[in-house]
XYZ file of C-alpha atoms in Angstrom:
621
model
C 100.295 67.560 151.371
C 97.670 67.802 154.136
C 97.381 71.323 155.511
C 94.713 70.531 158.100
C 97.014 70.428 161.059
C 98.723 73.623 159.979
C 95.670 75.669 159.018
C 95.153 77.130 162.470
C 98.636 78.599 162.348
C 98.268 80.388 158.959
C 98.161 84.198 159.219
C 94.614 85.527 159.550
C 93.042 82.134 160.213
C 92.430 82.812 163.889
C 90.938 86.249 163.164
C 88.477 84.801 160.607
C 87.435 82.038 163.022
C 86.737 84.592 165.739
C 84.659 86.683 163.342
C 82.546 83.670 162.410
C 81.910 82.911 166.115
C 80.751 86.476 166.823
C 78.431 86.400 163.742
C 76.842 83.113 164.896
C 76.275 84.531 168.389
C 74.565 87.600 166.974
C 72.231 85.450 164.904
C 71.322 83.363 167.930
C 70.574 86.519 169.891
C 68.187 87.817 167.174
C 66.421 84.493 166.939
C 67.575 81.141 165.660
C 66.709 80.519 162.005
C 65.242 84.019 161.456
C 65.874 85.587 158.038
C 65.710 89.348 157.339
C 62.764 90.476 155.230
C 65.030 91.813 152.445
C 68.513 90.481 151.858
C 70.933 93.329 152.020
C 68.332 95.631 153.653
C 68.378 96.811 157.245
C 65.939 94.910 159.428
C 64.108 96.811 162.136
C 65.554 95.585 165.423
C 62.169 95.988 167.078
C 60.191 94.077 164.491
C 58.978 90.637 165.427
C 59.039 87.659 163.120
C 56.324 85.024 163.210
C 56.183 81.609 161.655
C 52.921 79.925 160.607
C 51.908 76.677 162.085
C 52.981 74.748 159.022
C 56.533 75.883 159.621
C 56.876 77.876 156.363
C 58.048 81.463 156.573
C 55.423 84.139 156.137
C 55.148 85.966 152.749
C 57.277 89.077 152.713
C 55.567 92.405 152.105
C 56.698 95.564 150.358
C 56.625 98.858 152.197
C 58.637 102.008 152.415
C 61.136 100.319 154.691
C 61.046 96.786 153.318
C 59.325 95.352 156.431
C 55.910 93.858 156.929
C 54.494 97.157 158.262
C 54.786 100.590 156.698
C 57.383 102.999 157.896
C 56.096 104.902 160.813
C 52.989 102.767 160.799
C 51.582 104.421 157.701
C 52.200 101.696 155.025
C 50.413 98.455 154.578
C 52.548 96.964 151.734
C 51.505 94.908 148.720
C 51.824 91.171 149.022
C 54.081 89.578 146.413
C 53.372 86.168 145.023
C 56.321 83.845 144.519
C 56.186 84.537 140.744
C 56.188 88.328 141.069
C 59.512 89.810 139.787
C 61.408 91.981 142.229
C 64.366 94.303 141.988
C 66.812 95.309 144.654
C 67.427 99.060 144.872
C 69.265 100.521 147.836
C 68.266 97.604 149.953
C 64.474 97.994 149.390
C 62.247 95.482 147.605
C 60.132 97.030 144.835
C 57.575 95.318 142.675
C 58.372 94.975 138.937
C 55.193 94.990 136.830
C 54.663 91.916 134.723
C 54.113 92.156 130.966
C 50.451 91.236 131.388
C 49.939 94.279 133.560
C 51.169 96.691 130.832
C 49.120 97.817 127.862
C 50.617 98.326 124.410
C 49.690 102.001 124.577
C 51.680 102.434 127.788
C 54.744 100.718 126.350
C 54.703 102.576 123.037
C 53.870 105.874 124.706
C 56.974 105.780 126.879
C 59.411 104.913 124.080
C 61.893 107.707 123.225
C 61.669 106.712 119.567
C 58.888 107.988 117.319
C 56.150 105.389 116.838
C 53.067 105.481 114.619
C 50.525 102.780 113.865
C 48.504 102.660 110.663
C 45.986 100.078 109.491
C 43.993 99.059 106.470
C 44.724 99.347 102.782
C 44.765 103.154 102.954
C 47.128 103.121 105.938
C 44.757 105.084 108.114
C 46.333 106.486 111.233
C 45.453 104.594 114.401
C 48.011 105.842 116.916
C 51.073 108.042 117.437
C 53.067 108.171 120.660
C 54.138 111.238 122.601
C 57.629 111.279 121.011
C 56.081 111.378 117.540
C 53.791 114.223 118.573
C 56.742 116.128 120.028
C 58.720 115.630 116.843
C 56.118 116.343 114.166
C 53.132 117.779 116.024
C 49.704 116.427 116.908
C 48.002 114.082 114.466
C 44.320 113.260 113.912
C 43.545 109.511 113.913
C 41.521 108.036 111.110
C 42.985 109.951 108.158
C 45.094 108.180 105.498
C 48.850 108.287 106.014
C 49.515 110.654 103.102
C 47.229 113.190 104.822
C 47.743 112.487 108.500
C 51.483 111.766 108.238
C 52.809 113.956 105.381
C 56.331 113.675 106.753
C 56.359 109.988 105.741
C 55.829 111.027 102.140
C 58.628 113.582 102.395
C 60.886 110.841 103.753
C 59.872 108.567 100.859
C 58.288 105.954 103.130
C 54.776 105.628 101.709
C 55.811 103.026 99.081
C 57.558 101.137 101.891
C 54.244 100.812 103.764
C 52.649 99.158 100.729
C 55.566 96.725 100.402
C 55.381 95.736 104.063
C 51.631 95.189 103.968
C 51.766 93.106 100.786
C 54.763 90.989 101.754
C 54.064 90.661 105.475
C 57.768 91.221 106.152
C 59.554 94.009 107.946
C 61.500 96.597 105.997
C 64.104 99.096 107.156
C 65.134 102.389 105.546
C 68.366 103.838 106.895
C 69.424 107.451 107.309
C 66.364 109.212 105.941
C 66.785 112.952 106.456
C 63.756 115.095 107.153
C 63.080 117.962 104.722
C 64.912 121.196 105.365
C 68.041 119.456 106.635
C 66.385 118.394 109.881
C 66.820 115.208 111.879
C 67.830 111.898 110.360
C 65.946 108.692 111.079
C 66.341 104.989 110.572
C 62.817 103.758 109.938
C 61.595 100.213 110.535
C 58.148 99.207 109.290
C 56.714 96.031 110.824
C 53.471 94.313 109.763
C 50.820 94.013 112.488
C 47.640 91.891 112.591
C 44.723 93.256 114.644
C 42.399 90.828 116.466
C 39.171 90.121 114.621
C 36.147 91.734 116.259
C 33.059 89.793 117.274
C 30.212 89.674 114.718
C 28.217 92.848 114.661
C 30.940 94.904 116.366
C 33.771 97.052 115.127
C 37.397 96.162 115.637
C 39.111 98.019 118.381
C 41.595 99.589 116.015
C 38.970 100.571 113.496
C 36.764 102.078 116.148
C 39.719 103.935 117.575
C 40.652 105.186 114.122
C 37.121 106.417 113.605
C 36.685 104.648 110.287
C 33.186 103.317 111.187
C 33.558 100.174 109.011
C 32.940 96.618 110.196
C 35.301 93.707 110.090
C 34.062 92.630 106.646
C 34.936 89.372 105.017
C 37.346 87.958 102.443
C 40.401 89.921 101.240
C 38.865 93.275 102.145
C 38.280 92.223 105.722
C 41.757 90.721 105.878
C 43.271 93.972 104.616
C 41.369 95.932 107.241
C 42.713 93.624 109.966
C 46.353 94.306 109.009
C 48.449 97.350 109.705
C 51.998 98.623 109.912
C 53.905 99.712 112.994
C 56.296 102.533 112.055
C 59.339 102.985 114.277
C 61.569 106.013 113.662
C 64.876 105.972 115.532
C 66.644 109.341 115.624
C 70.147 108.828 114.205
C 70.974 112.483 113.653
C 74.186 112.308 115.706
C 75.275 109.217 113.808
C 74.437 110.803 110.444
C 76.317 113.968 111.354
C 79.333 111.919 112.439
C 79.230 110.003 109.164
C 79.004 113.247 107.212
C 81.946 114.701 109.133
C 83.935 111.561 108.366
C 83.027 111.778 104.691
C 83.965 115.446 104.602
C 87.316 114.595 106.186
C 87.867 111.844 103.619
C 86.977 114.241 100.805
C 89.480 116.786 102.111
C 92.177 114.128 102.360
C 91.383 112.921 98.861
C 91.470 116.460 97.487
C 94.826 117.019 99.186
C 96.182 113.781 97.721
C 94.890 114.620 94.231
C 96.352 118.124 94.470
C 99.682 116.724 95.597
C 99.597 114.090 92.869
C 98.862 116.584 90.102
C 101.429 119.067 91.392
C 104.122 116.395 91.253
C 103.271 115.420 87.685
C 104.755 117.544 84.868
C 102.563 120.558 84.280
C 103.639 120.685 80.645
C 105.351 117.868 78.770
C 108.593 118.553 76.999
C 108.139 118.209 73.250
C 111.165 116.674 71.513
C 112.071 117.548 67.940
C 111.409 114.089 66.563
C 108.456 112.929 68.646
C 104.933 114.019 69.365
C 104.014 113.179 72.947
C 100.792 113.422 74.963
C 99.865 112.007 78.353
C 96.859 111.955 80.647
C 96.209 111.114 84.269
C 92.797 110.103 85.632
C 92.492 109.656 89.432
C 90.221 106.948 90.748
C 86.560 107.616 91.536
C 85.368 109.349 94.685
C 85.220 106.030 96.536
C 88.829 105.147 95.654
C 91.927 106.620 97.272
C 94.468 108.321 95.057
C 97.392 106.168 94.028
C 100.951 106.874 92.906
C 100.842 106.773 89.093
C 103.239 109.099 87.310
C 104.850 109.800 83.944
C 107.527 112.104 82.551
C 109.299 113.136 79.355
C 112.978 114.159 79.587
C 115.050 115.498 76.685
C 118.556 114.094 76.927
C 120.238 116.105 74.167
C 121.515 115.128 70.731
C 117.884 114.474 69.750
C 117.446 111.637 72.267
C 114.442 111.544 74.612
C 113.764 109.614 77.823
C 110.202 108.517 78.564
C 109.170 107.087 81.901
C 105.927 105.833 83.439
C 105.451 104.162 86.806
C 103.044 103.184 89.549
C 103.688 103.233 93.292
C 101.765 100.498 95.074
C 99.475 101.882 97.749
C 97.041 104.737 98.153
C 96.795 108.206 99.578
C 99.213 110.998 100.321
C 102.035 108.613 101.224
C 101.986 106.929 97.817
C 101.882 110.322 96.095
C 104.855 111.520 98.154
C 106.905 108.434 97.275
C 105.943 108.932 93.637
C 107.244 112.512 93.754
C 110.577 111.388 95.149
C 110.978 108.699 92.501
C 110.076 111.091 89.697
C 112.645 113.613 90.923
C 115.265 110.880 91.147
C 114.478 109.692 87.606
C 115.083 113.171 86.239
C 118.395 113.393 88.086
C 119.571 109.972 86.908
C 118.422 110.710 83.361
C 120.830 113.644 83.200
C 123.642 111.137 83.554
C 122.507 109.738 80.177
C 122.852 106.167 81.387
C 121.398 103.087 79.671
C 117.826 102.285 80.799
C 118.762 99.266 82.913
C 121.361 101.285 84.868
C 118.790 103.963 85.638
C 116.422 101.304 87.023
C 119.280 99.813 89.030
C 119.804 103.164 90.749
C 116.074 103.630 91.281
C 115.802 100.178 92.840
C 118.246 101.068 95.594
C 116.642 104.463 96.149
C 113.127 102.998 96.430
C 114.291 100.647 99.179
C 115.823 103.576 101.066
C 112.704 105.786 100.749
C 110.316 103.194 102.149
C 110.978 99.472 102.235
C 107.242 98.758 102.463
C 106.452 100.725 99.296
C 107.282 99.068 96.003
C 106.785 100.534 92.556
C 106.691 99.376 88.964
C 108.368 101.435 86.265
C 109.327 101.502 82.596
C 112.223 103.705 81.487
C 112.740 104.070 77.743
C 115.066 106.144 75.555
C 114.241 107.069 71.961
C 117.155 107.582 69.554
C 116.026 109.118 66.226
C 119.292 108.246 64.519
C 118.735 104.536 65.001
C 114.910 104.497 64.964
C 114.850 102.411 68.168
C 113.216 102.609 71.568
C 115.592 101.175 74.181
C 113.805 100.284 77.402
C 114.041 98.501 80.748
C 111.078 97.390 82.849
C 110.780 96.877 86.601
C 107.646 94.750 86.952
C 105.645 96.992 84.625
C 103.274 96.153 81.788
C 104.727 95.863 78.271
C 105.034 98.793 75.882
C 102.741 98.547 72.858
C 103.844 99.816 69.434
C 101.482 100.299 66.504
C 103.143 100.408 63.086
C 101.948 102.584 60.251
C 100.003 99.667 58.725
C 98.025 99.085 61.962
C 100.011 96.099 63.254
C 100.430 96.171 67.044
C 103.533 94.708 68.696
C 104.359 94.119 72.339
C 107.762 94.937 73.712
C 109.222 91.598 74.738
C 111.212 90.846 77.854
C 113.403 91.711 79.710
C 111.218 92.572 82.692
C 112.613 92.538 86.199
C 110.903 92.673 89.601
C 109.384 95.933 90.909
C 111.553 98.682 92.354
C 112.404 98.342 96.005
C 112.861 94.554 96.018
C 116.656 94.723 95.580
C 119.126 92.064 94.515
C 118.203 92.030 90.821
C 120.295 93.029 87.806
C 118.059 94.720 85.267
C 118.720 94.468 81.546
C 117.705 96.596 78.570
C 115.855 95.648 75.407
C 114.943 97.465 72.195
C 111.910 97.759 69.955
C 111.764 99.465 66.558
C 109.933 102.783 66.356
C 110.039 103.892 62.758
C 108.317 106.783 60.955
C 104.539 106.644 61.351
C 104.723 104.412 64.450
C 102.857 105.011 67.711
C 103.912 103.700 71.123
C 101.767 103.512 74.273
C 103.018 103.391 77.863
C 100.360 102.888 80.569
C 99.694 101.795 84.132
C 97.680 98.785 85.265
C 94.580 100.841 86.038
C 93.906 101.038 82.296
C 93.776 97.269 81.681
C 93.162 95.605 85.056
C 89.604 94.592 85.922
C 88.232 92.570 88.815
C 87.440 89.017 87.845
C 89.490 89.198 84.637
C 93.017 88.200 83.819
C 95.219 91.186 83.133
C 96.323 89.686 79.807
C 92.723 90.061 78.634
C 92.909 93.767 79.413
C 96.200 94.130 77.519
C 94.637 92.310 74.551
C 91.685 94.707 74.657
C 94.125 97.617 74.639
C 95.881 96.155 71.597
C 92.584 95.966 69.727
C 91.731 99.541 70.667
C 95.183 100.775 69.621
C 95.080 99.023 66.259
C 92.168 101.197 65.157
C 93.152 104.428 66.906
C 94.041 107.311 64.604
C 94.894 110.949 65.168
C 97.246 112.938 67.328
C 98.668 111.510 70.561
C 96.143 113.518 72.624
C 93.251 112.135 70.575
C 94.570 108.586 70.897
C 94.843 108.992 74.695
C 91.170 109.940 74.910
C 90.083 107.132 72.592
C 91.989 104.498 74.533
C 90.527 105.697 77.828
C 86.994 105.514 76.443
C 87.569 102.170 74.741
C 88.765 100.620 78.012
C 85.854 102.058 79.998
C 87.781 104.568 82.122
C 85.491 107.293 83.459
C 85.134 109.520 86.509
C 83.918 106.566 88.628
C 86.791 104.251 87.711
C 88.095 102.343 90.737
C 91.820 102.901 90.099
C 94.228 105.580 88.970
C 95.166 105.552 85.289
C 98.166 107.112 83.563
C 98.621 106.841 79.785
C 101.377 108.268 77.584
C 101.302 108.120 73.771
C 104.259 109.000 71.539
C 104.441 109.138 67.767
C 107.324 109.138 65.333
C 105.868 111.251 62.503
C 106.325 110.212 58.903
C 107.648 113.461 57.452
C 106.998 114.288 53.836
C 106.993 117.363 51.660
C 108.209 120.663 53.043
C 108.242 119.267 56.573
C 110.846 116.692 55.559
C 113.167 119.477 54.314
C 113.645 120.580 57.910
C 115.106 117.228 59.016
C 118.391 116.025 57.559
C 121.202 113.676 58.591
C 124.788 113.426 57.389
C 127.569 111.141 58.662
C 131.274 110.649 57.955
C 133.460 107.728 59.014
C 136.870 108.916 60.268
C 139.819 106.591 59.796
C 142.164 108.522 62.044
C 145.519 110.067 61.247
C 146.493 113.632 60.631
C 144.094 113.955 57.698
C 140.982 113.226 59.857
C 140.613 116.789 61.172
C 140.845 118.533 57.756
C 138.395 116.012 56.280
C 135.955 116.632 59.117
C 136.122 120.410 58.663
C 135.591 120.151 54.917
C 132.690 117.761 55.353
C 131.022 119.986 57.926
C 131.505 123.071 55.783
C 129.890 121.471 52.753
C 126.954 119.980 54.644
C 126.098 123.140 56.581
C 126.277 125.231 53.436
C 123.914 122.828 51.641
C 121.442 123.185 54.507
C 121.473 126.935 53.873
C 122.451 127.987 57.349
C 123.606 131.549 57.994
C 127.336 132.126 57.605
C 127.834 132.738 61.323
C 126.138 129.475 62.233
C 128.148 127.624 59.580
C 131.388 128.925 61.059
C 130.395 127.931 64.589
C 129.350 124.472 63.384
C 132.654 123.908 61.565
C 134.608 125.029 64.666
C 132.641 122.698 66.918
C 133.127 119.733 64.540
C 136.843 120.423 64.405
C 137.236 120.569 68.195
C 135.212 117.419 68.802
C 137.145 115.475 66.208
C 140.477 116.741 67.588
C 139.430 115.672 71.101
C 138.507 112.224 69.819
C 141.790 111.862 67.893
C 143.836 112.695 70.986
C 141.887 110.845 73.698
C 139.827 108.241 71.846
C 140.384 105.125 69.773
C 139.014 103.970 66.413
C 136.459 103.534 65.015
C 135.468 107.193 64.885
C 132.640 108.963 63.092
C 131.192 112.448 62.694
C 127.434 112.959 62.472
C 125.548 116.165 61.724
C 121.817 116.363 62.199
C 119.324 119.117 61.590
C 115.825 119.394 63.066
C 113.306 122.186 62.831
C 114.753 123.748 65.994
C 118.428 122.882 66.323
C 121.691 121.727 64.768
C 123.316 118.684 66.420
C 126.968 117.713 65.967
C 128.123 114.373 67.413
C 131.444 112.475 67.334
C 131.773 108.838 68.450
C 134.867 106.718 69.106
C 135.806 103.422 70.712
C 137.067 104.712 74.094
C 134.584 104.774 76.974
C 136.309 107.444 79.098
C 133.983 110.430 79.148
C 135.527 113.890 78.764
C 135.022 116.564 81.372
C 135.418 120.268 81.298
C 138.452 121.579 83.143
C 140.304 124.830 83.537
C 143.434 124.918 81.422
C 146.474 126.804 82.686
C 148.116 129.418 80.421
C 151.084 127.139 79.811
C 148.969 124.104 78.874
C 148.929 123.209 75.196
C 145.714 121.077 75.477
C 142.551 120.904 77.557
C 140.677 123.812 75.982
C 138.563 121.945 73.408
C 135.600 121.120 75.682
C 135.685 124.627 77.160
C 135.445 126.085 73.661
C 132.507 123.776 72.859
C 130.711 124.762 76.099
C 131.210 128.438 75.249
C 129.977 128.515 71.660
C 127.227 125.837 71.791
C 123.777 126.008 73.370
C 124.462 122.742 75.230
C 126.830 119.813 75.150
C 127.196 116.388 76.723
C 128.615 112.908 76.476
C 127.455 109.350 77.043
C 128.664 105.793 76.750
C 127.390 103.876 73.746
C 125.862 100.372 74.102
C 128.571 98.613 72.094
C 131.423 100.198 74.042
C 132.910 103.606 73.450
C 131.421 107.048 73.861
C 129.638 109.828 72.030
C 130.355 113.539 72.576
C 127.829 116.025 71.193
C 126.848 119.664 71.117
C 123.780 121.594 69.950
C 123.116 124.979 68.371
C 119.669 126.545 68.519
C 118.424 127.655 65.100
C 117.239 131.232 64.724
C 113.488 131.701 64.768
C 111.939 132.368 61.405
């Protein structure tokens, strides 16, 4: 569309046209074709402009007012050639000196940075600028650098001067702090070649340095014609900011490590049938603290839960998530659920705590009666078991995805843990290395475990050393070692097992009481403890006969610290303690057990059915 015919009618068009007409009239009044002396400056209305005969405008001049004559008649101005740089400041033309008009001394002298110039093989001082003098004091030219500039030696820069002079290349040393905790400098040393003096004369630099030697010839003369320009930039503010940042990072790391260690068990529970030791090593000072954790939980009836895990991520957040998961594991373990059900509950909880934080975990339960380690893994590394003959086995699948992913049904597996066996649970920081496959690290751990001997604490230390874990390691490491001791001699006399299969019927209870009486008497328990044990066996068997289904069995087990009585049957409904009314003929068995025993509990067995147990603490000898 053509807007020409409509442009005069647009808003503002007429006002702009009128303004242009007035501006043209004013120019004509001042003189057609005249140009002000300085663009943007105020021209003197009374000043006259003249044009040479050749028609070219006259050269502008610089004065206090920007006109050809000085302000008030006092200035003559300096003519500017067409190549002379100019700058516009508040409407006045000022001359900018060209590089040829400046000497090196003037340039270096006005620099805010500290500058020194040395020459020759001994690095004799030729020049220091005013900033250098203000920083380190006056210096005498001509002396070698180690005498004239002792601060360079204290900053460790004298070897750098030799390197620069030999190589002919610049070198930079960052964040060099002056002695006594003074200023910090970033120092740049640049090679400089001095012009060769005429024959029979001294070089300007040498004469200035007061060395009194001629230009020479060969390598010596060449060395005397070279020098080093030393530029020290004050970076104290930057260095202090970096130090404050590092101090803040150290405080955050210390807080994370403190939180991490406070959330880990301060003292491991020691089961009757296992020896357990664990260690935690945070990453080096350059690495943030992660979320590795471990725990040992006694479940009762001689069974023990062992757990180790790793929260992905770093810092306080990972440690906090780890603490929540560890607390949840202890709560779920009290339910005495199979390992895969515990992980199933943890999986849902991890997603609720933080969907962006995932964790790997192994939950295992040791049953001394069966000599097995039942376990379930959520994306964690396999358990390693070393037999008494030195053979190392890996716990096979099942392994599910990490906690927090959801939508996965975990399953449990088992691995034998007989007398004399040692099992190792660990996090990936022990075996993972940059540039190596993690299977290579697990294989290295197997080799280290095959030759490891001693107590669990000793084995922990040996494995850490064998895998190269030290204070500067780049990742957190958690290791837990458990042993099933091979008991012999007098130690074996403290551990006994006895079991009786119950066929049911009215004769089951009398048979159970007689069996318990004979076994407890053979173990030489005090009479009072024998009576309590027989009563507990009778009540548990009676409860199973009334509420359970065959097959049923009674098991008595003695350790060095407790007596365990356990009854199993084929019904999976767990008993609960309830208050029996005076008129009730049943419902008091579990209450009696809870009253006379140190602890009691129940759980579902893997093949279906349940086990109900109680414990009595043995008197201290």
